[in-house]
């Protein structure tokens, strides 16, 4: 069994064909998926999917790329996270690649999410792109790490260096790899994935984007997470069954779910 630790099945492309999405998950032995919130107006839809389907979990948060959207407060995130199927805070973080200029609002929004994670004890789902120093610095300043009384979390769709992965792991964070790791031109990331211990790895699709090989360029969906696992097994030269079992166990451990 596999778990897709990060998908967006609430997005119209996937929401329009959910029966197909669920049957592909079953065919490919993908038992669960975490549907990740990107803004507050869409959160009720994410929560509704988690309420309706036993194998779908939800998170609550506002993505760093969403500029013109209601700004969350700590109190609001804490209130919305108070639900048995809402298991994480995010996605949050920093993205200096998509947006430029004065991004102080992005850093402030990130801090708000870390405070909500500490208040609820629910782990963070962190998106970081072209902002490694500020991401790690703010995580430290706000005490995101398990060693600082934080709830820890996951660096999702990881594409940074091994040094950044190690800094996050030192704070008790997990590293999640998406279909990007299967791309032929992702040599550096593949070296990072080889170096990160399996006990710290989650797998994800980030669907509907970033379909792994052999579906690259097509619409992605949670059922395709098995291809990320297959690639990881080849990369680490270990049995696929070990990747499946360990990443599943990691997911349940991180999000404090009974297995
Ligand atoms: Zn993301
Ligand atoms: Zn995402």
mmCIF file of C-alpha atoms and ligand atoms in Angstrom:
data_model
loop_
_atom_site.group_PDB
_atom_site.id
_atom_site.type_symbol
_atom_site.label_atom_id
_atom_site.label_comp_id
_atom_site.label_asym_id
_atom_site.label_seq_id
_atom_site.Cartn_x
_atom_site.Cartn_y
_atom_site.Cartn_z
ATOM 1 C CA UNK A 1 0.000 0.000 0.000
ATOM 2 C CA UNK A 2 1.086 3.558 -0.747
ATOM 3 C CA UNK A 3 -0.029 6.918 0.577
ATOM 4 C CA UNK A 4 -0.079 10.118 -1.453
ATOM 5 C CA UNK A 5 1.026 12.619 1.203
ATOM 6 C CA UNK A 6 0.161 15.686 -0.897
ATOM 7 C CA UNK A 7 -2.475 16.171 -3.585
ATOM 8 C CA UNK A 8 -5.108 18.686 -4.673
ATOM 9 C CA UNK A 9 -8.092 16.554 -5.680
ATOM 10 C CA UNK A 10 -10.342 19.507 -4.848
ATOM 11 C CA UNK A 11 -8.981 21.352 -7.921
ATOM 12 C CA UNK A 12 -11.538 21.348 -10.763
ATOM 13 C CA UNK A 13 -9.454 19.093 -13.072
ATOM 14 C CA UNK A 14 -9.559 16.247 -10.541
ATOM 15 C CA UNK A 15 -12.790 17.079 -8.701
ATOM 16 C CA UNK A 16 -14.630 16.634 -12.025
ATOM 17 C CA UNK A 17 -13.538 13.002 -12.323
ATOM 18 C CA UNK A 18 -13.334 11.687 -8.765
ATOM 19 C CA UNK A 19 -14.755 8.180 -9.459
ATOM 20 C CA UNK A 20 -11.935 7.611 -11.943
ATOM 21 C CA UNK A 21 -9.372 9.063 -9.497
ATOM 22 C CA UNK A 22 -10.529 6.729 -6.716
ATOM 23 C CA UNK A 23 -10.604 3.642 -8.918
ATOM 24 C CA UNK A 24 -7.047 4.333 -10.121
ATOM 25 C CA UNK A 25 -5.961 4.692 -6.481
ATOM 26 C CA UNK A 26 -7.483 1.267 -5.728
ATOM 27 C CA UNK A 27 -5.923 -0.333 -8.833
ATOM 28 C CA UNK A 28 -2.483 1.004 -7.896
ATOM 29 C CA UNK A 29 -2.781 0.127 -4.180
ATOM 30 C CA UNK A 30 -2.820 3.750 -3.020
ATOM 31 C CA UNK A 31 -4.743 3.459 0.236
ATOM 32 C CA UNK A 32 -4.909 7.105 1.388
ATOM 33 C CA UNK A 33 -4.298 10.637 0.171
ATOM 34 C CA UNK A 34 -3.876 13.960 1.959
ATOM 35 C CA UNK A 35 -5.788 16.723 0.190
ATOM 36 C CA UNK A 36 -3.893 19.930 0.900
ATOM 37 C CA UNK A 37 -5.596 23.291 1.340
ATOM 38 C CA UNK A 38 -4.288 26.310 -0.609
ATOM 39 C CA UNK A 39 -6.645 29.076 0.530
ATOM 40 C CA UNK A 40 -9.486 29.708 2.963
ATOM 41 C CA UNK A 41 -12.334 30.152 0.424
ATOM 42 C CA UNK A 42 -11.627 26.620 -0.920
ATOM 43 C CA UNK A 43 -11.083 25.009 2.464
ATOM 44 C CA UNK A 44 -14.754 23.952 2.964
ATOM 45 C CA UNK A 45 -14.469 21.888 -0.227
ATOM 46 C CA UNK A 46 -11.256 20.207 0.981
ATOM 47 C CA UNK A 47 -12.887 19.443 4.349
ATOM 48 C CA UNK A 48 -16.013 18.123 2.637
ATOM 49 C CA UNK A 49 -13.941 15.616 0.613
ATOM 50 C CA UNK A 50 -12.258 14.414 3.811
ATOM 51 C CA UNK A 51 -15.636 14.085 5.531
ATOM 52 C CA UNK A 52 -17.135 12.187 2.619
ATOM 53 C CA UNK A 53 -14.297 9.736 1.884
ATOM 54 C CA UNK A 54 -12.743 7.715 4.737
ATOM 55 C CA UNK A 55 -9.332 7.447 3.020
ATOM 56 C CA UNK A 56 -8.953 11.181 2.333
ATOM 57 C CA UNK A 57 -7.395 13.492 4.918
ATOM 58 C CA UNK A 58 -7.313 17.294 4.824
ATOM 59 C CA UNK A 59 -5.065 20.167 5.873
ATOM 60 C CA UNK A 60 -5.840 23.850 6.396
ATOM 61 C CA UNK A 61 -3.653 26.691 5.187
ATOM 62 C CA UNK A 62 -2.952 29.427 2.661
ATOM 63 C CA UNK A 63 -0.334 28.805 -0.046
ATOM 64 C CA UNK A 64 2.523 31.353 -0.332
ATOM 65 C CA UNK A 65 1.771 31.890 -4.053
ATOM 66 C CA UNK A 66 -1.791 33.115 -3.384
ATOM 67 C CA UNK A 67 -1.487 36.893 -3.222
ATOM 68 C CA UNK A 68 -5.033 38.196 -3.403
ATOM 69 C CA UNK A 69 -6.736 35.967 -0.914
ATOM 70 C CA UNK A 70 -8.001 36.468 2.660
ATOM 71 C CA UNK A 71 -5.060 36.495 5.077
ATOM 72 C CA UNK A 72 -5.438 33.846 7.820
ATOM 73 C CA UNK A 73 -5.001 34.578 11.508
ATOM 74 C CA UNK A 74 -3.587 32.110 14.018
ATOM 75 C CA UNK A 75 -7.000 31.912 15.736
ATOM 76 C CA UNK A 76 -8.790 31.150 12.483
ATOM 77 C CA UNK A 77 -6.376 28.375 11.493
ATOM 78 C CA UNK A 78 -6.610 26.876 14.978
ATOM 79 C CA UNK A 79 -10.404 26.916 14.794
ATOM 80 C CA UNK A 80 -10.541 25.355 11.290
ATOM 81 C CA UNK A 81 -7.966 22.713 12.238
ATOM 82 C CA UNK A 82 -10.191 21.535 15.094
ATOM 83 C CA UNK A 83 -11.614 18.633 13.100
ATOM 84 C CA UNK A 84 -10.681 14.924 13.262
ATOM 85 C CA UNK A 85 -9.897 14.685 9.516
ATOM 86 C CA UNK A 86 -7.814 17.894 9.418
ATOM 87 C CA UNK A 87 -4.396 16.470 10.250
ATOM 88 C CA UNK A 88 -1.982 19.241 9.210
ATOM 89 C CA UNK A 89 -1.400 22.980 8.834
ATOM 90 C CA UNK A 90 -0.512 24.157 5.313
ATOM 91 C CA UNK A 91 0.484 24.319 2.715
ATOM 92 C CA UNK A 92 2.572 27.234 3.843
ATOM 93 C CA UNK A 93 6.125 28.443 3.357
ATOM 94 C CA UNK A 94 8.044 30.730 1.037
ATOM 95 C CA UNK A 95 8.243 30.964 -2.743
ATOM 96 C CA UNK A 96 10.666 33.549 -4.142
ATOM 97 C CA UNK A 97 10.532 31.902 -7.568
ATOM 98 C CA UNK A 98 6.924 32.558 -8.541
ATOM 99 C CA UNK A 99 6.651 35.942 -6.844
ATOM 100 C CA UNK A 100 9.144 38.771 -6.549
ATOM 101 C CA UNK A 101 9.317 42.171 -4.861
ATOM 102 C CA UNK A 102 8.593 42.839 -1.210
ATOM 103 C CA UNK A 103 7.495 39.471 0.130
ATOM 104 C CA UNK A 104 7.357 40.410 3.799
ATOM 105 C CA UNK A 105 3.653 39.441 3.730
ATOM 106 C CA UNK A 106 4.680 35.904 2.679
ATOM 107 C CA UNK A 107 7.096 35.595 5.592
ATOM 108 C CA UNK A 108 4.472 36.933 8.005
ATOM 109 C CA UNK A 109 1.891 34.457 6.655
ATOM 110 C CA UNK A 110 4.412 31.643 7.143
ATOM 111 C CA UNK A 111 4.958 32.706 10.775
ATOM 112 C CA UNK A 112 1.180 32.670 11.360
ATOM 113 C CA UNK A 113 1.002 29.054 10.149
ATOM 114 C CA UNK A 114 3.899 27.954 12.363
ATOM 115 C CA UNK A 115 2.186 29.528 15.390
ATOM 116 C CA UNK A 116 -1.050 27.700 14.493
ATOM 117 C CA UNK A 117 0.876 24.435 14.182
ATOM 118 C CA UNK A 118 2.416 24.926 17.626
ATOM 119 C CA UNK A 119 -0.971 25.818 19.107
ATOM 120 C CA UNK A 120 -2.747 22.776 17.642
ATOM 121 C CA UNK A 121 0.082 20.245 17.720
ATOM 122 C CA UNK A 122 -0.697 19.479 14.055
ATOM 123 C CA UNK A 123 2.370 19.181 11.770
ATOM 124 C CA UNK A 124 3.265 21.705 9.063
ATOM 125 C CA UNK A 125 3.247 21.106 5.307
ATOM 126 C CA UNK A 126 5.985 23.409 4.035
ATOM 127 C CA UNK A 127 6.366 24.583 0.445
ATOM 128 C CA UNK A 128 9.762 26.166 -0.195
ATOM 129 C CA UNK A 129 11.147 27.353 -3.504
ATOM 130 C CA UNK A 130 14.199 29.562 -4.105
ATOM 131 C CA UNK A 131 14.082 30.669 -0.457
ATOM 132 C CA UNK A 132 16.042 28.060 1.519
ATOM 133 C CA UNK A 133 17.815 30.399 3.980
ATOM 134 C CA UNK A 134 14.707 32.367 4.962
ATOM 135 C CA UNK A 135 12.626 29.192 5.227
ATOM 136 C CA UNK A 136 15.021 27.502 7.651
ATOM 137 C CA UNK A 137 15.631 30.760 9.566
ATOM 138 C CA UNK A 138 11.903 31.392 10.119
ATOM 139 C CA UNK A 139 11.322 27.743 11.070
ATOM 140 C CA UNK A 140 14.002 28.167 13.738
ATOM 141 C CA UNK A 141 12.844 31.606 14.914
ATOM 142 C CA UNK A 142 9.270 30.408 15.339
ATOM 143 C CA UNK A 143 10.187 27.067 16.910
ATOM 144 C CA UNK A 144 8.649 24.877 14.210
ATOM 145 C CA UNK A 145 10.853 21.941 15.171
ATOM 146 C CA UNK A 146 9.864 19.060 17.399
ATOM 147 C CA UNK A 147 12.871 19.906 19.636
ATOM 148 C CA UNK A 148 11.493 23.440 20.182
ATOM 149 C CA UNK A 149 8.002 22.401 21.218
ATOM 150 C CA UNK A 150 6.743 22.557 17.630
ATOM 151 C CA UNK A 151 4.798 19.810 15.888
ATOM 152 C CA UNK A 152 7.364 19.214 13.121
ATOM 153 C CA UNK A 153 6.093 18.485 9.649
ATOM 154 C CA UNK A 154 7.164 17.834 6.092
ATOM 155 C CA UNK A 155 9.127 19.728 3.447
ATOM 156 C CA UNK A 156 6.840 18.922 0.525
ATOM 157 C CA UNK A 157 7.786 18.502 -3.150
ATOM 158 C CA UNK A 158 11.382 18.865 -2.083
ATOM 159 C CA UNK A 159 13.787 20.304 -4.672
ATOM 160 C CA UNK A 160 16.450 21.948 -2.485
ATOM 161 C CA UNK A 161 19.961 20.809 -1.523
ATOM 162 C CA UNK A 162 20.940 18.062 0.892
ATOM 163 C CA UNK A 163 22.107 20.758 3.344
ATOM 164 C CA UNK A 164 18.570 22.183 3.469
ATOM 165 C CA UNK A 165 17.105 18.689 3.890
ATOM 166 C CA UNK A 166 19.517 18.039 6.743
ATOM 167 C CA UNK A 167 18.659 21.336 8.461
ATOM 168 C CA UNK A 168 14.962 20.423 8.273
ATOM 169 C CA UNK A 169 15.560 16.850 9.439
ATOM 170 C CA UNK A 170 17.537 18.203 12.409
ATOM 171 C CA UNK A 171 14.283 19.931 13.433
ATOM 172 C CA UNK A 172 12.431 16.615 13.165
ATOM 173 C CA UNK A 173 10.973 17.278 9.719
ATOM 174 C CA UNK A 174 10.313 14.720 6.991
ATOM 175 C CA UNK A 175 11.265 15.188 3.338
ATOM 176 C CA UNK A 176 8.638 14.465 0.680
ATOM 177 C CA UNK A 177 9.575 13.648 -2.904
ATOM 178 C CA UNK A 178 7.215 14.117 -5.843
ATOM 179 C CA UNK A 179 7.322 12.979 -9.471
ATOM 180 C CA UNK A 180 10.107 15.529 -10.075
ATOM 181 C CA UNK A 181 12.592 12.993 -8.688
ATOM 182 C CA UNK A 182 11.742 10.652 -11.589
ATOM 183 C CA UNK A 183 12.606 13.247 -14.260
ATOM 184 C CA UNK A 184 15.710 12.510 -16.299
ATOM 185 C CA UNK A 185 17.167 15.991 -15.701
ATOM 186 C CA UNK A 186 16.791 15.786 -11.894
ATOM 187 C CA UNK A 187 20.244 14.337 -11.159
ATOM 188 C CA UNK A 188 20.992 16.588 -8.178
ATOM 189 C CA UNK A 189 17.634 15.878 -6.569
ATOM 190 C CA UNK A 190 18.125 12.143 -7.114
ATOM 191 C CA UNK A 191 21.419 12.369 -5.205
ATOM 192 C CA UNK A 192 19.576 14.126 -2.365
ATOM 193 C CA UNK A 193 16.886 11.415 -2.319
ATOM 194 C CA UNK A 194 19.565 8.744 -2.165
ATOM 195 C CA UNK A 195 21.141 10.443 0.866
ATOM 196 C CA UNK A 196 17.964 11.060 2.879
ATOM 197 C CA UNK A 197 17.245 8.053 5.139
ATOM 198 C CA UNK A 198 14.121 6.105 4.168
ATOM 199 C CA UNK A 199 12.815 6.596 7.728
ATOM 200 C CA UNK A 200 12.500 10.341 6.936
ATOM 201 C CA UNK A 201 10.886 10.099 3.492
ATOM 202 C CA UNK A 202 7.313 10.661 2.370
ATOM 203 C CA UNK A 203 6.075 10.329 -1.212
ATOM 204 C CA UNK A 204 3.540 12.538 -2.958
ATOM 205 C CA UNK A 205 2.072 13.512 -6.315
ATOM 206 C CA UNK A 206 1.199 17.226 -5.797
ATOM 207 C CA UNK A 207 -1.451 16.315 -8.399
ATOM 208 C CA UNK A 208 -2.914 17.587 -10.701
ATOM 209 C CA UNK A 209 0.626 18.865 -11.445
ATOM 210 C CA UNK A 210 4.002 17.167 -11.981
ATOM 211 C CA UNK A 211 3.039 13.692 -13.187
ATOM 212 C CA UNK A 212 5.901 11.229 -12.665
ATOM 213 C CA UNK A 213 7.521 9.224 -15.450
ATOM 214 C CA UNK A 214 5.898 7.304 -17.275
ATOM 215 C CA UNK A 215 3.002 9.806 -17.218
ATOM 216 C CA UNK A 216 5.115 12.971 -17.475
ATOM 217 C CA UNK A 217 3.258 15.809 -19.196
ATOM 218 C CA UNK A 218 -0.176 14.298 -18.514
ATOM 219 C CA UNK A 219 -2.581 15.222 -15.745
ATOM 220 C CA UNK A 220 -1.334 13.813 -12.474
ATOM 221 C CA UNK A 221 -3.476 12.034 -9.867
ATOM 222 C CA UNK A 222 -2.939 10.325 -6.474
ATOM 223 C CA UNK A 223 -2.874 6.832 -8.028
ATOM 224 C CA UNK A 224 0.393 7.715 -9.743
ATOM 225 C CA UNK A 225 2.285 7.981 -6.442
ATOM 226 C CA UNK A 226 3.256 4.316 -6.900
ATOM 227 C CA UNK A 227 5.631 5.447 -9.663
ATOM 228 C CA UNK A 228 7.463 7.727 -7.241
ATOM 229 C CA UNK A 229 7.838 4.748 -4.886
ATOM 230 C CA UNK A 230 9.064 2.505 -7.704
ATOM 231 C CA UNK A 231 11.637 5.077 -8.722
ATOM 232 C CA UNK A 232 12.786 5.494 -5.109
ATOM 233 C CA UNK A 233 13.269 1.730 -4.749
ATOM 234 C CA UNK A 234 15.458 1.651 -7.862
ATOM 235 C CA UNK A 235 17.391 4.722 -6.738
ATOM 236 C CA UNK A 236 18.089 3.349 -3.273
ATOM 237 C CA UNK A 237 18.516 -0.211 -4.536
ATOM 238 C CA UNK A 238 16.046 -1.631 -2.041
ATOM 239 C CA UNK A 239 12.855 -3.698 -2.498
ATOM 240 C CA UNK A 240 9.750 -1.753 -3.526
ATOM 241 C CA UNK A 241 7.882 -3.377 -0.635
ATOM 242 C CA UNK A 242 10.234 -1.689 1.833
ATOM 243 C CA UNK A 243 9.622 1.738 0.299
ATOM 244 C CA UNK A 244 5.858 1.161 0.386
ATOM 245 C CA UNK A 245 5.813 -0.063 3.970
ATOM 246 C CA UNK A 246 8.271 2.502 5.406
ATOM 247 C CA UNK A 247 6.781 5.595 3.726
ATOM 248 C CA UNK A 248 3.319 4.507 4.860
ATOM 249 C CA UNK A 249 4.561 4.033 8.415
ATOM 250 C CA UNK A 250 6.279 7.461 8.252
ATOM 251 C CA UNK A 251 3.021 9.111 7.195
ATOM 252 C CA UNK A 252 1.062 7.620 10.093
ATOM 253 C CA UNK A 253 3.822 8.484 12.557
ATOM 254 C CA UNK A 254 4.199 12.095 11.415
ATOM 255 C CA UNK A 255 0.467 12.823 11.455
ATOM 256 C CA UNK A 256 -0.098 10.874 14.684
ATOM 257 C CA UNK A 257 -2.667 8.551 13.152
ATOM 258 C CA UNK A 258 -3.493 5.061 14.356
ATOM 259 C CA UNK A 259 -2.234 2.568 11.788
HETATM 260 ZN ZN1 LIG B 1 3.533 23.303 -2.883
HETATM 261 ZN ZN1 LIG B 2 0.591 21.514 -3.312
#
